[in-house]
PDB file of C-alpha atoms in Angstrom:
ATOM      1  CA  MET G 237      67.084 177.089 100.773  1.00 51.00           C
ATOM      2  CA  ALA G 238      69.973 177.044  98.943  1.00 52.00           C
ATOM      3  CA  GLY G 239      68.770 176.615  95.276  1.00 49.00           C
ATOM      4  CA  ASP G 240      71.511 175.444  93.629  1.00 61.00           C
ATOM      5  CA  LYS G 241      72.124 172.631  95.839  1.00 69.00           C
ATOM      6  CA  VAL G 242      71.391 168.344  95.310  1.00 74.00           C
ATOM      7  CA  GLN G 243      70.092 167.921  98.596  1.00 74.00           C
ATOM      8  CA  ALA G 244      71.236 164.196  98.589  1.00 63.00           C
ATOM      9  CA  LEU G 245      74.831 165.196  97.709  1.00 71.00           C
ATOM     10  CA  VAL G 246      74.860 167.843  99.950  1.00 82.00           C
ATOM     11  CA  PHE G 247      76.564 165.707 102.933  1.00 86.00           C
ATOM     12  CA  GLY G 248      80.078 166.078 101.701  1.00 86.00           C
ATOM     13  CA  GLU G 249      79.732 169.958 103.383  1.00 92.00           C
ATOM     14  CA  VAL G 250      79.778 168.799 105.891  1.00 93.00           C
ATOM     15  CA  ALA G 251      82.087 165.155 105.413  1.00 94.00           C
ATOM     16  CA  GLU G 252      84.325 165.180 108.773  1.00 96.00           C
ATOM     17  CA  GLU G 253      81.583 166.640 111.557  1.00 94.00           C
ATOM     18  CA  TYR G 254      79.167 164.478 109.603  1.00 94.00           C
ATOM     19  CA  ASP G 255      81.721 161.590 110.796  1.00 95.00           C
ATOM     20  CA  ARG G 256      82.382 163.143 114.502  1.00 96.00           C
ATOM     21  CA  VAL G 257      78.940 163.423 115.242  1.00 97.00           C
ATOM     22  CA  ARG G 258      75.930 161.131 113.501  1.00 96.00           C
ATOM     23  CA  PRO G 259      75.314 157.231 114.917  1.00 97.00           C
ATOM     24  CA  GLY G 260      76.794 154.974 114.585  1.00 98.00           C
ATOM     25  CA  TYR G 261      74.213 151.381 114.488  1.00 98.00           C
ATOM     26  CA  PRO G 262      72.944 148.730 117.215  1.00 98.00           C
ATOM     27  CA  PRO G 263      75.398 145.835 117.490  1.00 98.00           C
ATOM     28  CA  ALA G 264      72.457 143.758 117.801  1.00 98.00           C
ATOM     29  CA  LEU G 265      71.876 145.231 114.409  1.00 98.00           C
ATOM     30  CA  PHE G 266      74.910 143.475 112.860  1.00 98.00           C
ATOM     31  CA  GLU G 267      74.972 140.567 114.839  1.00 98.00           C
ATOM     32  CA  ASP G 268      71.340 140.121 113.395  1.00 98.00           C
ATOM     33  CA  MET G 269      72.405 140.795 109.720  1.00 98.00           C
ATOM     34  CA  LEU G 270      75.678 139.334 109.101  1.00 98.00           C
ATOM     35  CA  GLY G 271      73.359 135.995 110.713  1.00 97.00           C
ATOM     36  CA  TYR G 272      71.347 135.918 108.687  1.00 97.00           C
ATOM     37  CA  SER G 273      73.065 134.719 105.462  1.00 93.00           C
ATOM     38  CA  ALA G 274      76.663 134.785 107.044  1.00 96.00           C
ATOM     39  CA  PRO G 275      78.389 136.618 104.472  1.00 98.00           C
ATOM     40  CA  THR G 276      81.903 137.036 102.973  1.00 98.00           C
ATOM     41  CA  THR G 277      81.517 139.447 100.103  1.00 98.00           C
ATOM     42  CA  ALA G 278      80.050 142.543 100.347  1.00 98.00           C
ATOM     43  CA  LEU G 279      78.350 145.833  98.436  1.00 98.00           C
ATOM     44  CA  GLU G 280      77.262 148.830 100.637  1.00 98.00           C
ATOM     45  CA  ILE G 281      75.700 151.554  98.726  1.00 98.00           C
ATOM     46  CA  GLY G 282      75.821 155.162 100.004  1.00 97.00           C
ATOM     47  CA  ALA G 283      79.115 154.115 102.911  1.00 98.00           C
ATOM     48  CA  GLY G 284      79.227 157.802 103.184  1.00 96.00           C
ATOM     49  CA  THR G 285      82.426 158.521 105.913  1.00 97.00           C
ATOM     50  CA  GLY G 286      81.936 154.242 107.028  1.00 98.00           C
ATOM     51  CA  LYS G 287      79.841 154.282 109.698  1.00 97.00           C
ATOM     52  CA  ALA G 288      78.736 150.642 109.412  1.00 98.00           C
ATOM     53  CA  THR G 289      81.640 150.630 106.524  1.00 98.00           C
ATOM     54  CA  VAL G 290      84.234 149.673 109.865  1.00 98.00           C
ATOM     55  CA  THR G 291      81.590 147.081 111.893  1.00 98.00           C
ATOM     56  CA  VAL G 292      81.713 145.180 109.229  1.00 98.00           C
ATOM     57  CA  ALA G 293      84.638 144.759 107.488  1.00 98.00           C
ATOM     58  CA  SER G 294      86.160 144.450 110.909  1.00 98.00           C
ATOM     59  CA  ARG G 295      84.131 141.623 111.487  1.00 98.00           C
ATOM     60  CA  GLY G 296      85.972 139.663 108.129  1.00 97.00           C
ATOM     61  CA  VAL G 297      83.783 140.379 105.363  1.00 98.00           C
ATOM     62  CA  ARG G 298      85.392 141.747 101.768  1.00 98.00           C
ATOM     63  CA  VAL G 299      82.680 145.224 100.938  1.00 98.00           C
ATOM     64  CA  VAL G 300      82.921 147.382  98.133  1.00 98.00           C
ATOM     65  CA  ALA G 301      81.635 150.289  99.790  1.00 98.00           C
ATOM     66  CA  LEU G 302      79.919 153.645  97.118  1.00 98.00           C
ATOM     67  CA  GLU G 303      80.132 156.772  97.716  1.00 97.00           C
ATOM     68  CA  PRO G 304      79.336 159.363  95.060  1.00 95.00           C
ATOM     69  CA  ASP G 305      81.042 161.889  97.195  1.00 95.00           C
ATOM     70  CA  PRO G 306      85.080 162.595  97.046  1.00 95.00           C
ATOM     71  CA  ALA G 307      85.204 164.332 100.317  1.00 95.00           C
ATOM     72  CA  MET G 308      82.998 162.350 102.193  1.00 96.00           C
ATOM     73  CA  ALA G 309      85.127 158.783 100.058  1.00 97.00           C
ATOM     74  CA  LEU G 310      88.576 160.652 101.365  1.00 97.00           C
ATOM     75  CA  VAL G 311      87.228 160.779 105.417  1.00 97.00           C
ATOM     76  CA  LEU G 312      86.031 156.374 105.191  1.00 98.00           C
ATOM     77  CA  ARG G 313      89.062 155.753 102.736  1.00 98.00           C
ATOM     78  CA  GLN G 314      90.350 157.161 106.200  1.00 98.00           C
ATOM     79  CA  ARG G 315      88.533 155.381 108.426  1.00 98.00           C
ATOM     80  CA  VAL G 316      88.689 151.938 106.702  1.00 98.00           C
ATOM     81  CA  ALA G 317      93.047 151.823 106.419  1.00 98.00           C
ATOM     82  CA  GLY G 318      94.007 148.234 106.469  1.00 98.00           C
ATOM     83  CA  LEU G 319      90.462 146.799 106.597  1.00 98.00           C
ATOM     84  CA  ALA G 320      89.347 144.463 103.273  1.00 98.00           C
ATOM     85  CA  VAL G 321      87.282 147.503 101.947  1.00 98.00           C
ATOM     86  CA  ASN G 322      87.571 148.683  98.233  1.00 98.00           C
ATOM     87  CA  ILE G 323      85.973 152.287  97.718  1.00 98.00           C
ATOM     88  CA  ALA G 324      83.819 152.982  94.331  1.00 98.00           C
ATOM     89  CA  MET G 325      83.060 156.125  93.710  1.00 96.00           C
ATOM     90  CA  ALA G 326      79.804 156.025  92.805  1.00 96.00           C
ATOM     91  CA  PRO G 327      76.103 155.665  93.061  1.00 96.00           C
ATOM     92  CA  LEU G 328      74.032 152.756  92.837  1.00 98.00           C
ATOM     93  CA  GLU G 329      72.655 153.277  89.604  1.00 97.00           C
ATOM     94  CA  SER G 330      76.326 154.022  87.651  1.00 97.00           C
ATOM     95  CA  TYR G 331      77.622 151.052  89.266  1.00 97.00           C
ATOM     96  CA  GLU G 332      78.868 147.357  87.428  1.00 95.00           C
ATOM     97  CA  PRO G 333      79.480 145.104  89.681  1.00 95.00           C
ATOM     98  CA  GLU G 334      82.431 142.760  88.817  1.00 93.00           C
ATOM     99  CA  GLU G 335      80.714 139.818  90.410  1.00 96.00           C
ATOM    100  CA  PRO G 336      78.082 138.998  93.115  1.00 98.00           C
ATOM    101  CA  VAL G 337      78.138 139.266  95.922  1.00 98.00           C
ATOM    102  CA  ASP G 338      76.490 137.631  99.848  1.00 98.00           C
ATOM    103  CA  LEU G 339      74.945 140.587 101.062  1.00 98.00           C
ATOM    104  CA  VAL G 340      73.672 143.830  99.585  1.00 98.00           C
ATOM    105  CA  TYR G 341      73.078 146.207 102.389  1.00 98.00           C
ATOM    106  CA  CYS G 342      72.469 149.925 102.776  1.00 98.00           C
ATOM    107  CA  ALA G 343      73.070 152.257 106.283  1.00 98.00           C
ATOM    108  CA  GLN G 344      70.707 155.234 105.994  1.00 96.00           C
ATOM    109  CA  ALA G 345      70.604 155.820 102.632  1.00 96.00           C
ATOM    110  CA  PHE G 346      68.424 153.676 100.437  1.00 97.00           C
ATOM    111  CA  HIS G 347      66.268 156.379 100.099  1.00 93.00           C
ATOM    112  CA  TRP G 348      68.841 158.490  98.390  1.00 93.00           C
ATOM    113  CA  THR G 349      68.988 155.776  95.384  1.00 97.00           C
ATOM    114  CA  ASP G 350      66.847 156.078  91.860  1.00 97.00           C
ATOM    115  CA  GLU G 351      63.293 154.429  93.226  1.00 95.00           C
ATOM    116  CA  LYS G 352      62.853 152.602  89.533  1.00 96.00           C
ATOM    117  CA  THR G 353      65.928 151.199  89.311  1.00 97.00           C
ATOM    118  CA  ARG G 354      66.728 149.956  92.435  1.00 97.00           C
ATOM    119  CA  TRP G 355      65.809 147.005  93.436  1.00 97.00           C
ATOM    120  CA  SER G 356      66.572 145.040  90.649  1.00 97.00           C
ATOM    121  CA  ARG G 357      70.325 147.127  90.356  1.00 98.00           C
ATOM    122  CA  THR G 358      70.749 145.735  93.764  1.00 98.00           C
ATOM    123  CA  ALA G 359      69.258 141.860  92.650  1.00 98.00           C
ATOM    124  CA  ALA G 360      71.401 142.051  90.283  1.00 97.00           C
ATOM    125  CA  ALA G 361      74.175 142.324  92.733  1.00 98.00           C
ATOM    126  CA  LEU G 362      73.072 139.310  94.913  1.00 98.00           C
ATOM    127  CA  ARG G 363      73.833 135.488  93.932  1.00 98.00           C
ATOM    128  CA  PRO G 364      70.877 133.494  94.509  1.00 97.00           C
ATOM    129  CA  GLY G 365      70.740 132.585  98.437  1.00 97.00           C
ATOM    130  CA  GLY G 366      72.288 135.880  99.281  1.00 98.00           C
ATOM    131  CA  SER G 367      70.652 139.709 101.389  1.00 98.00           C
ATOM    132  CA  LEU G 368      69.470 142.117 100.947  1.00 98.00           C
ATOM    133  CA  ALA G 369      69.726 143.984 104.309  1.00 98.00           C
ATOM    134  CA  LEU G 370      68.363 148.249 104.894  1.00 98.00           C
ATOM    135  CA  PHE G 371      68.977 150.194 108.120  1.00 98.00           C
ATOM    136  CA  TRP G 372      68.076 153.087 109.399  1.00 97.00           C
ATOM    137  CA  ASN G 373      68.612 155.271 112.641  1.00 97.00           C
ATOM    138  CA  MET G 374      65.255 157.408 113.949  1.00 96.00           C
ATOM    139  CA  GLU G 375      66.218 159.841 116.547  1.00 95.00           C
ATOM    140  CA  ARG G 376      63.870 162.097 118.830  1.00 95.00           C
ATOM    141  CA  LEU G 377      64.061 163.996 121.722  1.00 96.00           C
ATOM    142  CA  PRO G 378      63.681 163.408 125.492  1.00 96.00           C
ATOM    143  CA  GLY G 379      59.206 163.938 126.491  1.00 96.00           C
ATOM    144  CA  ALA G 380      56.340 165.386 124.233  1.00 95.00           C
ATOM    145  CA  ALA G 381      56.659 169.299 125.978  1.00 97.00           C
ATOM    146  CA  LEU G 382      60.098 169.428 124.281  1.00 97.00           C
ATOM    147  CA  ARG G 383      59.272 167.640 121.758  1.00 96.00           C
ATOM    148  CA  ALA G 384      56.636 170.624 120.855  1.00 95.00           C
ATOM    149  CA  ALA G 385      58.004 173.999 121.339  1.00 96.00           C
ATOM    150  CA  ALA G 386      61.388 172.126 119.408  1.00 96.00           C
ATOM    151  CA  ALA G 387      58.714 171.244 116.820  1.00 94.00           C
ATOM    152  CA  THR G 388      57.088 175.006 117.032  1.00 95.00           C
ATOM    153  CA  ILE G 389      60.949 176.451 115.546  1.00 96.00           C
ATOM    154  CA  LEU G 390      61.650 174.238 113.294  1.00 95.00           C
ATOM    155  CA  GLY G 391      58.324 175.056 111.501  1.00 94.00           C
ATOM    156  CA  GLU G 392      59.150 178.641 111.204  1.00 95.00           C
ATOM    157  CA  TYR G 393      61.996 177.567 108.723  1.00 94.00           C
ATOM    158  CA  GLU G 394      59.499 174.284 107.124  1.00 92.00           C
ATOM    159  CA  LEU G 395      61.229 171.852 108.318  1.00 93.00           C
ATOM    160  CA  ARG G 396      59.686 167.941 109.603  1.00 82.00           C
ATOM    161  CA  ALA G 397      60.674 168.058 113.245  1.00 75.00           C
ATOM    162  CA  PHE G 398      61.830 164.232 113.801  1.00 72.00           C
ATOM    163  CA  SER G 399      61.909 161.289 112.134  1.00 70.00           C
ATOM    164  CA  SER G 400      58.481 159.042 111.586  1.00 83.00           C
ATOM    165  CA  TRP G 401      58.129 156.807 115.610  1.00 92.00           C
ATOM    166  CA  PRO G 402      57.887 153.321 115.839  1.00 92.00           C
ATOM    167  CA  GLU G 403      55.439 153.034 118.304  1.00 90.00           C
ATOM    168  CA  SER G 404      55.464 149.423 118.482  1.00 92.00           C
ATOM    169  CA  ASP G 405      58.333 147.140 118.602  1.00 92.00           C
ATOM    170  CA  GLN G 406      56.395 145.153 115.683  1.00 92.00           C
ATOM    171  CA  LEU G 407      58.303 146.883 112.919  1.00 93.00           C
ATOM    172  CA  GLU G 408      56.022 146.259 110.041  1.00 91.00           C
ATOM    173  CA  PRO G 409      56.942 145.255 106.790  1.00 91.00           C
ATOM    174  CA  ASP G 410      58.368 147.835 104.089  1.00 92.00           C
ATOM    175  CA  PRO G 411      56.185 146.821 101.276  1.00 93.00           C
ATOM    176  CA  GLU G 412      57.605 148.553  98.457  1.00 94.00           C
ATOM    177  CA  PHE G 413      59.865 145.816  99.500  1.00 94.00           C
ATOM    178  CA  ALA G 414      57.825 143.005 100.254  1.00 93.00           C
ATOM    179  CA  ALA G 415      56.483 143.735  97.101  1.00 95.00           C
ATOM    180  CA  ARG G 416      59.734 142.506  95.313  1.00 96.00           C
ATOM    181  CA  PRO G 417      59.602 139.300  92.819  1.00 96.00           C
ATOM    182  CA  GLU G 418      63.136 138.549  93.489  1.00 97.00           C
ATOM    183  CA  PHE G 419      63.495 138.685  97.234  1.00 98.00           C
ATOM    184  CA  ALA G 420      61.624 136.343  99.749  1.00 97.00           C
ATOM    185  CA  GLU G 421      62.289 136.102 103.844  1.00 96.00           C
ATOM    186  CA  PHE G 422      61.471 138.581 105.051  1.00 97.00           C
ATOM    187  CA  ARG G 423      62.708 139.926 108.549  1.00 97.00           C
ATOM    188  CA  GLN G 424      61.966 143.187 110.508  1.00 97.00           C
ATOM    189  CA  GLU G 425      63.872 143.865 113.362  1.00 98.00           C
ATOM    190  CA  LEU G 426      63.143 147.249 115.930  1.00 98.00           C
ATOM    191  CA  TYR G 427      66.158 148.631 117.437  1.00 98.00           C
ATOM    192  CA  ARG G 428      65.542 150.667 119.989  1.00 98.00           C
ATOM    193  CA  TRP G 429      68.479 152.341 122.621  1.00 98.00           C
ATOM    194  CA  GLU G 430      69.383 156.302 123.903  1.00 98.00           C
ATOM    195  CA  ARG G 431      72.461 158.711 122.431  1.00 98.00           C
ATOM    196  CA  PRO G 432      73.458 161.153 125.119  1.00 98.00           C
ATOM    197  CA  LEU G 433      74.978 164.240 123.626  1.00 98.00           C
ATOM    198  CA  PRO G 434      76.414 167.051 124.239  1.00 98.00           C
ATOM    199  CA  ARG G 435      74.450 169.640 123.465  1.00 98.00           C
ATOM    200  CA  GLU G 436      76.617 171.168 120.702  1.00 98.00           C
ATOM    201  CA  ASP G 437      76.883 168.156 119.612  1.00 98.00           C
ATOM    202  CA  TYR G 438      74.002 167.907 118.998  1.00 97.00           C
ATOM    203  CA  LEU G 439      73.459 170.599 117.312  1.00 97.00           C
ATOM    204  CA  ALA G 440      76.342 170.006 115.353  1.00 96.00           C
ATOM    205  CA  ASN G 441      74.332 166.632 114.789  1.00 95.00           C
ATOM    206  CA  LEU G 442      70.826 168.287 112.716  1.00 94.00           C
ATOM    207  CA  SER G 443      73.856 170.677 110.708  1.00 93.00           C
ATOM    208  CA  THR G 444      74.770 167.578 109.169  1.00 93.00           C
ATOM    209  CA  GLN G 445      71.457 166.510 107.932  1.00 91.00           C
ATOM    210  CA  SER G 446      70.709 166.985 104.299  1.00 89.00           C
ATOM    211  CA  SER G 447      67.566 169.877 104.943  1.00 91.00           C
ATOM    212  CA  TYR G 448      69.535 171.500 107.425  1.00 93.00           C
ATOM    213  CA  ARG G 449      72.064 171.831 104.992  1.00 93.00           C
ATOM    214  CA  MET G 450      69.897 173.452 102.366  1.00 91.00           C
ATOM    215  CA  LEU G 451      68.675 176.285 104.075  1.00 93.00           C
ATOM    216  CA  GLU G 452      70.289 179.847 103.779  1.00 94.00           C
ATOM    217  CA  ASP G 453      73.863 179.544 106.049  1.00 94.00           C
ATOM    218  CA  GLU G 454      72.359 182.639 107.821  1.00 97.00           C
ATOM    219  CA  ASP G 455      68.854 180.860 108.238  1.00 97.00           C
ATOM    220  CA  ARG G 456      70.876 177.845 109.950  1.00 96.00           C
ATOM    221  CA  ASP G 457      72.815 179.762 112.223  1.00 96.00           C
ATOM    222  CA  GLU G 458      69.628 181.236 113.547  1.00 98.00           C
ATOM    223  CA  LEU G 459      67.477 178.088 113.290  1.00 97.00           C
ATOM    224  CA  LEU G 460      70.363 176.146 115.504  1.00 97.00           C
ATOM    225  CA  GLY G 461      70.453 178.988 117.654  1.00 98.00           C
ATOM    226  CA  LYS G 462      66.564 179.118 118.455  1.00 98.00           C
ATOM    227  CA  LEU G 463      66.908 174.909 119.307  1.00 98.00           C
ATOM    228  CA  ARG G 464      70.689 175.860 121.877  1.00 98.00           C
ATOM    229  CA  ASP G 465      68.611 178.640 123.119  1.00 98.00           C
ATOM    230  CA  LEU G 466      65.661 175.831 124.400  1.00 98.00           C
ATOM    231  CA  LEU G 467      67.659 172.560 124.541  1.00 98.00           C
ATOM    232  CA  PRO G 468      69.280 170.925 128.072  1.00 97.00           C
ATOM    233  CA  ASP G 469      72.769 170.594 127.901  1.00 98.00           C
ATOM    234  CA  PRO G 470      72.874 167.649 127.744  1.00 98.00           C
ATOM    235  CA  VAL G 471      70.726 165.542 125.376  1.00 98.00           C
ATOM    236  CA  THR G 472      69.440 162.574 125.263  1.00 98.00           C
ATOM    237  CA  LEU G 473      67.931 161.280 122.402  1.00 97.00           C
ATOM    238  CA  GLU G 474      65.678 158.802 121.907  1.00 97.00           C
ATOM    239  CA  MET G 475      66.885 156.504 119.192  1.00 97.00           C
ATOM    240  CA  ALA G 476      64.988 153.271 117.323  1.00 97.00           C
ATOM    241  CA  THR G 477      66.685 151.635 114.541  1.00 97.00           C
ATOM    242  CA  ALA G 478      64.930 149.456 112.136  1.00 97.00           C
ATOM    243  CA  LEU G 479      66.820 145.919 109.636  1.00 98.00           C
ATOM    244  CA  TYR G 480      64.932 145.488 106.892  1.00 98.00           C
ATOM    245  CA  LEU G 481      65.980 142.005 105.274  1.00 98.00           C
ATOM    246  CA  ALA G 482      65.693 139.521 102.699  1.00 98.00           C
ATOM    247  CA  LYS G 483      67.214 137.028 100.773  1.00 98.00           C
ATOM    248  CA  ARG G 484      67.912 136.674  97.332  1.00 98.00           C
ATOM    249  CA  VAL G 485      65.645 134.381  95.324  1.00 96.00           C
TER     250      VAL G 485
END
């Protein structure tokens, strides 16, 4: 492993590739999130290159987008040009909002925030009745045999094969979220979809993930080479996107 790296801050090494090959989110998710409380102002935690930011701002919501990584923020700035987006180069832990917003949301990044302060800080950023939305993509290769073969290769590098996968369409409440007294009216949604990719783009997608960035360069190249020999072309990923919603008490 690359010992001098901070895992939460490795994405800027490949910011443009991240923007090119990482997945977006299902349109129905944005319909549900924005229909939940009809926000006009929002705070986004860990905006990255704007995979969610562009869609939210394009719906007429004024967004403050938090992104602490300069390289990611540079790509984000290019993607949101002309939209009502103010970029703050800060993490949630140090950001002080000027006024409460209608919506705080976080796409694929809330697990990087400080578990000791994240709930109180998100609650403080929301007006009473405002909503918090947390969502994540999960992906896996198609077919049990292909997944097992890939898992064997990944195990050689001490990497987990795939995201935890929801077998049921009924998403369970997140226990940490549901236990917070600052929030109520919890709701969960799960969206299943497929994502066809050229094999090289799928490998590029893997190379932007933090666990792969933490490998030494030669180990990462070797791993991707073994996967290249295994995978079909194109690769059609099975995708599941989990959305957790609640309202500020």
